[in-house]
Amino acid sequence: IWKTDGTEENTKLVKDIYIGKSGSITDTPLFIDFNDNFYLSANDGIHGQELWRRDGTENGTYLLKDIKPGIGSGINQTNIFSNHYNVANYNYHAVLNNNLYFTADDGTDISIWKTDGTSNGTLKAIKIPNNATNVEPKILTATNKKIFFTTSPDYNDQNKLWSSDGTQSGTIQLITLSVNSNENFRKSVVLNNNLYFTAHNSSSNSNYDNQLSLLKSDGSITGTTVVAENFTIYNTPIVNGKYNLI
């Protein structure tokens, strides 16, 4: 881990997590800023890819928790492609009630975990109901009151939207989309404490670049509704680096 203020003289090594020549950070890491500290997935050669915390100092850079004990990796998601025009803009984390939520695999199941920034406060928060195939939940984002995440019947196309207040009892499935598509939830944004997102709305046309709907949700089943249908989504040209709904 290095830090910089943008100048060569102040670009310095903070900590050599995986001591020696091996790299500690993969090409697809998880990077999160939470409560003025930096959280990341890293491998020290002993614990696999796990959640680390750093405050900018060597002593303040440490393994927060070995979620999947041993050399197995507890953290396997990455957010470095978030908001890329051609990739679903999952944040893969959310902050709610001063807790950081993220997805982790403890070797038993893949669930949503939370941390308050301490090892003892890093706990499994939400187990996905009826998750027999152990498909990983993907966190979209959060409003002031709810976390939104998705699941799927396989490892590719997401079709179920969930909301949660951060507790197991406060977690509900909002909708199941009729079409399994990688266009589902491709673009999302929070506005006025509602989640707006795109979804593929027809299986009659194999061209995923049209027949998209715009939906919104306040985190309740009755508050999850269609705003508009039959948008066309253009991959090119990209205007100001943004994906365009027309």
CSV table of C-alpha atoms in Angstrom, one decimal:
chain,number,residue,atom,x,y,z
A,1,ILE,CA,0.0,0.0,0.0
A,2,TRP,CA,1.3,3.4,-1.0
A,3,LYS,CA,0.1,6.9,-0.5
A,4,THR,CA,0.7,10.1,-2.4
A,5,ASP,CA,-0.3,13.8,-2.4
A,6,GLY,CA,0.4,13.9,-6.2
A,7,THR,CA,4.0,14.7,-6.0
A,8,GLU,CA,7.0,12.3,-6.4
A,9,GLU,CA,8.7,13.3,-3.2
A,10,ASN,CA,5.6,12.6,-1.1
A,11,THR,CA,4.7,9.2,-2.8
A,12,LYS,CA,5.7,6.7,-0.2
A,13,LEU,CA,5.2,3.1,0.8
A,14,VAL,CA,2.8,2.8,3.8
A,15,LYS,CA,3.0,-1.0,4.4
A,16,ASP,CA,4.3,-4.1,2.6
A,17,ILE,CA,1.3,-6.3,3.3
A,18,TYR,CA,2.6,-9.4,1.5
A,19,ILE,CA,6.3,-9.2,2.5
A,20,GLY,CA,8.6,-9.8,-0.4
A,21,LYS,CA,8.1,-9.6,-4.1
A,22,SER,CA,4.6,-10.9,-4.2
A,23,GLY,CA,1.7,-8.5,-4.6
A,24,SER,CA,-0.9,-8.1,-1.9
A,25,ILE,CA,-3.6,-6.5,-4.1
A,26,THR,CA,-5.2,-8.2,-7.1
A,27,ASP,CA,-6.1,-6.5,-10.4
A,28,THR,CA,-9.7,-6.4,-9.1
A,29,PRO,CA,-9.7,-5.2,-5.5
A,30,LEU,CA,-12.4,-3.7,-3.3
A,31,PHE,CA,-11.6,-0.2,-2.2
A,32,ILE,CA,-13.9,1.7,0.3
A,33,ASP,CA,-13.7,5.0,2.1
A,34,PHE,CA,-15.5,4.8,5.4
A,35,ASN,CA,-15.4,7.2,8.5
A,36,ASP,CA,-12.1,8.7,7.3
A,37,ASN,CA,-10.4,5.4,7.0
A,38,PHE,CA,-9.6,3.3,3.9
A,39,TYR,CA,-10.8,-0.3,3.7
A,40,LEU,CA,-9.5,-2.7,1.0
A,41,SER,CA,-9.3,-6.3,0.1
A,42,ALA,CA,-5.7,-7.6,0.4
A,43,ASN,CA,-3.7,-10.8,0.8
A,44,ASP,CA,-0.8,-11.1,3.2
A,45,GLY,CA,0.1,-14.6,2.0
A,46,ILE,CA,-1.4,-16.1,5.1
A,47,HIS,CA,-5.1,-15.2,5.1
A,48,GLY,CA,-6.1,-14.9,1.5
A,49,GLN,CA,-8.1,-11.9,0.2
A,50,GLU,CA,-9.6,-10.3,3.4
A,51,LEU,CA,-10.8,-7.0,4.6
A,52,TRP,CA,-8.0,-4.6,5.7
A,53,ARG,CA,-8.2,-1.2,7.3
A,54,ARG,CA,-5.7,1.6,7.0
A,55,ASP,CA,-5.5,5.2,8.5
A,56,GLY,CA,-2.5,6.2,6.4
A,57,THR,CA,0.2,4.9,8.8
A,58,GLU,CA,2.0,1.6,8.8
A,59,ASN,CA,0.8,0.7,12.3
A,60,GLY,CA,-2.7,1.8,11.4
A,61,THR,CA,-2.8,-0.6,8.4
A,62,TYR,CA,-3.9,-4.1,9.6
A,63,LEU,CA,-6.2,-7.1,8.9
A,64,LEU,CA,-9.6,-6.2,10.2
A,65,LYS,CA,-10.9,-9.7,10.3
A,66,ASP,CA,-10.0,-13.1,8.8
A,67,ILE,CA,-13.6,-13.8,7.6
A,68,LYS,CA,-12.7,-17.1,5.9
A,69,PRO,CA,-10.2,-18.6,8.2
A,70,GLY,CA,-7.0,-19.9,6.7
A,71,ILE,CA,-5.7,-19.2,3.2
A,72,GLY,CA,-9.2,-19.0,1.6
A,73,SER,CA,-10.5,-15.6,0.6
A,74,GLY,CA,-13.4,-14.0,2.3
A,75,ILE,CA,-13.6,-11.0,0.0
A,76,ASN,CA,-14.1,-11.7,-3.7
A,77,GLN,CA,-16.0,-8.7,-5.1
A,78,THR,CA,-14.5,-5.6,-6.7
A,79,ASN,CA,-15.9,-2.1,-7.2
A,80,ILE,CA,-13.2,-0.6,-9.4
A,81,PHE,CA,-15.5,-0.7,-12.4
A,82,SER,CA,-18.4,1.0,-10.7
A,83,ASN,CA,-20.0,3.7,-12.8
A,84,HIS,CA,-18.2,2.6,-15.9
A,85,TYR,CA,-20.6,3.2,-18.8
A,86,ASN,CA,-20.7,-0.4,-20.0
A,87,VAL,CA,-20.7,-2.2,-16.6
A,88,ALA,CA,-23.4,-2.5,-14.0
A,89,ASN,CA,-22.7,0.2,-11.4
A,90,TYR,CA,-22.9,-1.9,-8.3
A,91,ASN,CA,-21.1,-0.2,-5.4
A,92,TYR,CA,-20.5,-3.6,-3.7
A,93,HIS,CA,-20.8,-1.8,-0.4
A,94,ALA,CA,-23.1,0.5,1.5
A,95,VAL,CA,-23.1,2.7,4.6
A,96,LEU,CA,-26.2,2.7,6.8
A,97,ASN,CA,-26.5,3.7,10.5
A,98,ASN,CA,-22.8,4.2,10.8
A,99,ASN,CA,-22.0,0.7,9.7
A,100,LEU,CA,-20.2,-0.4,6.5
A,101,TYR,CA,-22.0,-3.3,4.7
A,102,PHE,CA,-20.2,-5.6,2.2
A,103,THR,CA,-20.5,-9.1,0.8
A,104,ALA,CA,-18.2,-11.9,2.2
A,105,ASP,CA,-17.8,-15.6,2.2
A,106,ASP,CA,-16.9,-17.2,5.5
A,107,GLY,CA,-16.8,-20.7,4.1
A,108,THR,CA,-20.3,-21.5,5.2
A,109,ASP,CA,-22.3,-19.2,3.0
A,110,ILE,CA,-22.0,-15.9,1.0
A,111,SER,CA,-23.8,-13.2,3.0
A,112,ILE,CA,-23.9,-9.5,3.7
A,113,TRP,CA,-21.6,-8.5,6.5
A,114,LYS,CA,-21.2,-5.3,8.4
A,115,THR,CA,-18.5,-3.5,10.3
A,116,ASP,CA,-18.2,-0.5,12.6
A,117,GLY,CA,-14.5,-0.4,12.0
A,118,THR,CA,-13.5,-2.8,14.7
A,119,SER,CA,-12.7,-6.5,14.6
A,120,ASN,CA,-15.4,-7.4,17.2
A,121,GLY,CA,-17.8,-5.2,15.3
A,122,THR,CA,-17.3,-7.1,12.0
A,123,LEU,CA,-20.2,-9.5,11.9
A,124,LYS,CA,-22.5,-11.4,9.5
A,125,ALA,CA,-25.6,-9.3,9.2
A,126,ILE,CA,-27.9,-10.7,6.5
A,127,LYS,CA,-28.1,-14.3,5.3
A,128,ILE,CA,-29.9,-14.6,2.0
A,129,PRO,CA,-33.1,-16.7,2.5
A,130,ASN,CA,-33.5,-19.9,0.5
A,131,ASN,CA,-30.0,-19.5,-1.0
A,132,ALA,CA,-29.5,-23.1,-1.7
A,133,THR,CA,-27.0,-22.5,-4.5
A,134,ASN,CA,-25.0,-20.0,-2.4
A,135,VAL,CA,-25.2,-17.3,-5.0
A,136,GLU,CA,-23.5,-14.1,-3.9
A,137,PRO,CA,-25.6,-11.0,-3.2
A,138,LYS,CA,-24.5,-7.8,-4.9
A,139,ILE,CA,-25.0,-4.5,-3.1
A,140,LEU,CA,-26.2,-1.7,-5.4
A,141,THR,CA,-26.3,1.2,-3.0
A,142,ALA,CA,-28.2,2.6,0.0
A,143,THR,CA,-30.6,5.4,0.8
A,144,ASN,CA,-31.0,7.0,4.2
A,145,LYS,CA,-33.1,4.1,5.4
A,146,LYS,CA,-32.4,1.1,3.2
A,147,ILE,CA,-29.7,-1.0,1.6
A,148,PHE,CA,-30.5,-2.3,-1.9
A,149,PHE,CA,-29.0,-5.5,-3.2
A,150,THR,CA,-29.6,-8.1,-5.9
A,151,THR,CA,-29.4,-11.9,-6.2
A,152,SER,CA,-29.8,-14.2,-9.2
A,153,PRO,CA,-30.6,-17.9,-10.0
A,154,ASP,CA,-27.1,-18.3,-11.4
A,155,TYR,CA,-23.8,-16.4,-11.3
A,156,ASN,CA,-24.5,-14.0,-14.1
A,157,ASP,CA,-27.9,-12.5,-14.7
A,158,GLN,CA,-29.4,-10.7,-11.7
A,159,ASN,CA,-33.2,-10.8,-11.4
A,160,LYS,CA,-34.2,-10.3,-7.8
A,161,LEU,CA,-34.1,-7.0,-5.9
A,162,TRP,CA,-34.0,-6.8,-2.1
A,163,SER,CA,-34.0,-4.1,0.5
A,164,SER,CA,-32.9,-4.2,4.1
A,165,ASP,CA,-32.7,-1.9,7.1
A,166,GLY,CA,-29.4,-3.7,7.9
A,167,THR,CA,-30.9,-6.5,10.0
A,168,GLN,CA,-32.0,-10.0,9.1
A,169,SER,CA,-35.6,-9.4,10.1
A,170,GLY,CA,-35.7,-6.1,8.2
A,171,THR,CA,-34.7,-7.7,4.9
A,172,ILE,CA,-37.4,-8.3,2.2
A,173,GLN,CA,-37.4,-9.3,-1.4
A,174,LEU,CA,-39.1,-6.6,-3.5
A,175,ILE,CA,-39.4,-8.0,-7.0
A,176,THR,CA,-38.4,-10.9,-9.2
A,177,LEU,CA,-37.9,-9.8,-12.8
A,178,SER,CA,-39.4,-12.1,-15.4
A,179,VAL,CA,-36.2,-11.9,-17.6
A,180,ASN,CA,-32.8,-12.9,-16.5
A,181,SER,CA,-30.5,-10.4,-18.1
A,182,ASN,CA,-27.2,-8.7,-17.5
A,183,GLU,CA,-29.0,-5.4,-18.4
A,184,ASN,CA,-31.0,-5.7,-15.2
A,185,PHE,CA,-29.9,-3.1,-12.6
A,186,ARG,CA,-27.3,-2.0,-15.2
A,187,LYS,CA,-27.8,1.7,-14.2
A,188,SER,CA,-29.1,3.0,-10.9
A,189,VAL,CA,-29.2,6.2,-9.0
A,190,VAL,CA,-30.7,7.4,-5.7
A,191,LEU,CA,-33.0,10.5,-5.9
A,192,ASN,CA,-35.2,11.8,-3.1
A,193,ASN,CA,-34.5,8.7,-1.0
A,194,ASN,CA,-35.7,6.4,-3.8
A,195,LEU,CA,-33.7,4.0,-5.9
A,196,TYR,CA,-34.2,4.3,-9.6
A,197,PHE,CA,-32.9,1.5,-11.8
A,198,THR,CA,-33.1,-0.1,-15.2
A,199,ALA,CA,-34.5,-3.5,-16.0
A,200,HIS,CA,-34.9,-5.6,-19.2
A,201,ASN,CA,-38.7,-6.0,-19.6
A,202,SER,CA,-39.2,-8.4,-22.5
A,203,SER,CA,-37.9,-11.9,-23.5
A,204,SER,CA,-39.4,-11.5,-27.0
A,205,ASN,CA,-36.5,-9.5,-28.4
A,206,SER,CA,-32.9,-10.8,-28.1
A,207,ASN,CA,-31.6,-7.3,-28.6
A,208,TYR,CA,-30.9,-6.1,-25.0
A,209,ASP,CA,-30.3,-2.6,-26.3
A,210,ASN,CA,-34.0,-1.9,-26.3
A,211,GLN,CA,-37.1,-2.8,-24.4
A,212,LEU,CA,-35.8,-1.5,-21.1
A,213,SER,CA,-37.9,-0.2,-18.2
A,214,LEU,CA,-37.1,2.4,-15.6
A,215,LEU,CA,-38.3,1.5,-12.1
A,216,LYS,CA,-38.1,3.1,-8.7
A,217,SER,CA,-38.3,1.8,-5.1
A,218,ASP,CA,-38.6,3.3,-1.7
A,219,GLY,CA,-37.6,0.0,-0.2
A,220,SER,CA,-41.1,-1.4,0.2
A,221,ILE,CA,-42.9,-3.9,-2.0
A,222,THR,CA,-45.8,-1.5,-2.7
A,223,GLY,CA,-43.3,1.3,-3.3
A,224,THR,CA,-41.5,-0.6,-6.1
A,225,THR,CA,-43.1,0.5,-9.3
A,226,VAL,CA,-42.5,1.1,-13.0
A,227,VAL,CA,-41.8,4.7,-13.9
A,228,ALA,CA,-41.5,4.4,-17.7
A,229,GLU,CA,-41.2,1.6,-20.2
A,230,ASN,CA,-39.5,0.9,-23.6
A,231,PHE,CA,-36.4,2.9,-23.2
A,232,THR,CA,-33.6,2.4,-25.7
A,233,ILE,CA,-30.2,2.3,-24.3
A,234,TYR,CA,-27.3,3.3,-26.5
A,235,ASN,CA,-23.8,2.1,-26.0
A,236,THR,CA,-22.4,4.6,-28.5
A,237,PRO,CA,-21.8,7.4,-28.7
A,238,ILE,CA,-21.1,8.0,-25.0
A,239,VAL,CA,-21.9,11.6,-24.0
A,240,ASN,CA,-19.6,12.9,-21.2
A,241,GLY,CA,-18.8,9.4,-20.2
A,242,LYS,CA,-22.4,8.6,-19.4
A,243,TYR,CA,-24.7,5.8,-20.4
A,244,ASN,CA,-27.8,7.4,-22.0
A,245,LEU,CA,-31.4,6.4,-21.8
A,246,ILE,CA,-33.5,7.8,-24.7
